[in-house]
C-alpha positions as a printed Julia matrix, in Angstrom:
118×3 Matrix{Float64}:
   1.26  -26.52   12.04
  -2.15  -28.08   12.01
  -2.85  -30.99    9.05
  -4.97  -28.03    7.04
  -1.96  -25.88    7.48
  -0.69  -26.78    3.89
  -3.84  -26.58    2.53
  -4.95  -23.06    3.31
  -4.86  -20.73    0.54
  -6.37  -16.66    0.35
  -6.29  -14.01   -2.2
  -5.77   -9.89   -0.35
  -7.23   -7.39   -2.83
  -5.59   -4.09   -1.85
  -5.7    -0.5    -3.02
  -3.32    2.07   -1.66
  -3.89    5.76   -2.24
  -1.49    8.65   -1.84
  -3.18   12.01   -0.9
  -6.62   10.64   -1.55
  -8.95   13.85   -2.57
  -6.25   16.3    -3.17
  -6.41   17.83   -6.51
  -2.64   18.2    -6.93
  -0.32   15.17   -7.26
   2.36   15.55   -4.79
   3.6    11.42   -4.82
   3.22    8.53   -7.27
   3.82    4.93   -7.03
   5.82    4.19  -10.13
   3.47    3.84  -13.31
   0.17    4.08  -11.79
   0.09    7.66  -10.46
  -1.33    7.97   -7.19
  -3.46    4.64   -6.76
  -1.89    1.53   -7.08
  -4.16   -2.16   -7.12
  -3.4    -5.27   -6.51
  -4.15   -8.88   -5.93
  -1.52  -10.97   -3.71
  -2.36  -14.87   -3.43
  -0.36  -16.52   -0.53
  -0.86  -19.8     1.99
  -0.02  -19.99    5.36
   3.71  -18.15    5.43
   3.7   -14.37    5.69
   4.38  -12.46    2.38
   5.78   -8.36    1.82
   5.24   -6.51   -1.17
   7.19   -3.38   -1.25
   6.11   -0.74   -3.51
   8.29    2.77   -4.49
   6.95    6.62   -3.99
   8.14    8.89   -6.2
   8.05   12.77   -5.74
   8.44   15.64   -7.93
  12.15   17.3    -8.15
  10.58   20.41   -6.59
   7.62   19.71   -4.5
   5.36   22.25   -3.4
   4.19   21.97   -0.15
   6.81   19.87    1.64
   5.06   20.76    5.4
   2.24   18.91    4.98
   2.5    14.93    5.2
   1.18   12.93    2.22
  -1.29   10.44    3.14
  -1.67    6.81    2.64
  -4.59    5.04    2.56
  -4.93    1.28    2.28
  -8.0    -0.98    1.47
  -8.21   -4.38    1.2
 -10.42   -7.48    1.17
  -9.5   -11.18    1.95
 -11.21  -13.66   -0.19
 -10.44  -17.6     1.31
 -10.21  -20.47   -0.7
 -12.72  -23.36    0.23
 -10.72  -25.83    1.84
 -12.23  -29.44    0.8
 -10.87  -32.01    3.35
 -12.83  -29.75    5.91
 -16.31  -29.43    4.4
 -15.22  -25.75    2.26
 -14.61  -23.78    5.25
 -12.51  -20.72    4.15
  -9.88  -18.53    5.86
 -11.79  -15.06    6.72
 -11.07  -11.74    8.13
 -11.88  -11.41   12.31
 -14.87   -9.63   12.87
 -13.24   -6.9    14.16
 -10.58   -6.13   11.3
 -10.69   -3.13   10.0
 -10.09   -3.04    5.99
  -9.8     0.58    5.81
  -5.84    1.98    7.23
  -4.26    5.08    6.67
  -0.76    6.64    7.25
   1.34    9.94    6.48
   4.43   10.06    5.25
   6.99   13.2     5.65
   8.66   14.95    3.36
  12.08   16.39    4.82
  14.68   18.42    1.72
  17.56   18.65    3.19
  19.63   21.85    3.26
  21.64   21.15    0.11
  19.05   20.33   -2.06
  17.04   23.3    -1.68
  20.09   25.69   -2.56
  20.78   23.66   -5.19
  16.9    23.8    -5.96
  16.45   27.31   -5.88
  19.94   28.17   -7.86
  17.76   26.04  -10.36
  15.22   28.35  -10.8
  17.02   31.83  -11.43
């Protein structure tokens, strides 16, 4: 590590989104519905934030994947030993991602799910 390696310090402002634009909820991240925000300050060592979907007991359309969207923004500290330059993105980064995730019932569940609703 370089002698600014300790000293290098950013803030990742992220959104992620499941089923952006749909009307109907089909996932939510635990309290916050279908958006979740937030801010994640780290230095130099790599960081993980995991973050649980939850889906109805019976969900509706189970063919289609749910999407995930992620946004973020990096926002670098000024580092003062070397004249408050500041960690940034690459030029080419794009801040905008986005992912599906399947839904697969299995076999018993959906007997047991539609013996549920008789």
């Amino acid at each position: 590590m370089d002698s600014l390696g300790d000293r290098i310090s950013s803030t990742i402002q992220y959104s992620l989104a499941l089923d952006p634009g749909r009307t109907k909820i089909r996932a939510a991240f635990d309290s916050t519905g279908p958006v979740l925000s937030r801010e994640l300050r780290f230095d130099i060592e790599k960081k993980c934030e995991k973050h649980q979907i939850k889906l109805p007991l019976c969900p509706e359309d189970t063919v289609t994947p749910i999407t995930l969207r992620l946004n973020y923004t990096l926002t670098g500290e000024p580092i003062a030993a070397a004249g408050d330059l500041r960690s940034i993105l690459s030029e080419d980064s794009v801040p905008v991602s986005a992912g599906s995730v399947r839904c697969q019932i299995q076999a018993p569940m959906v007997g047991l799910l539609q013996g549920s609703n008789q």
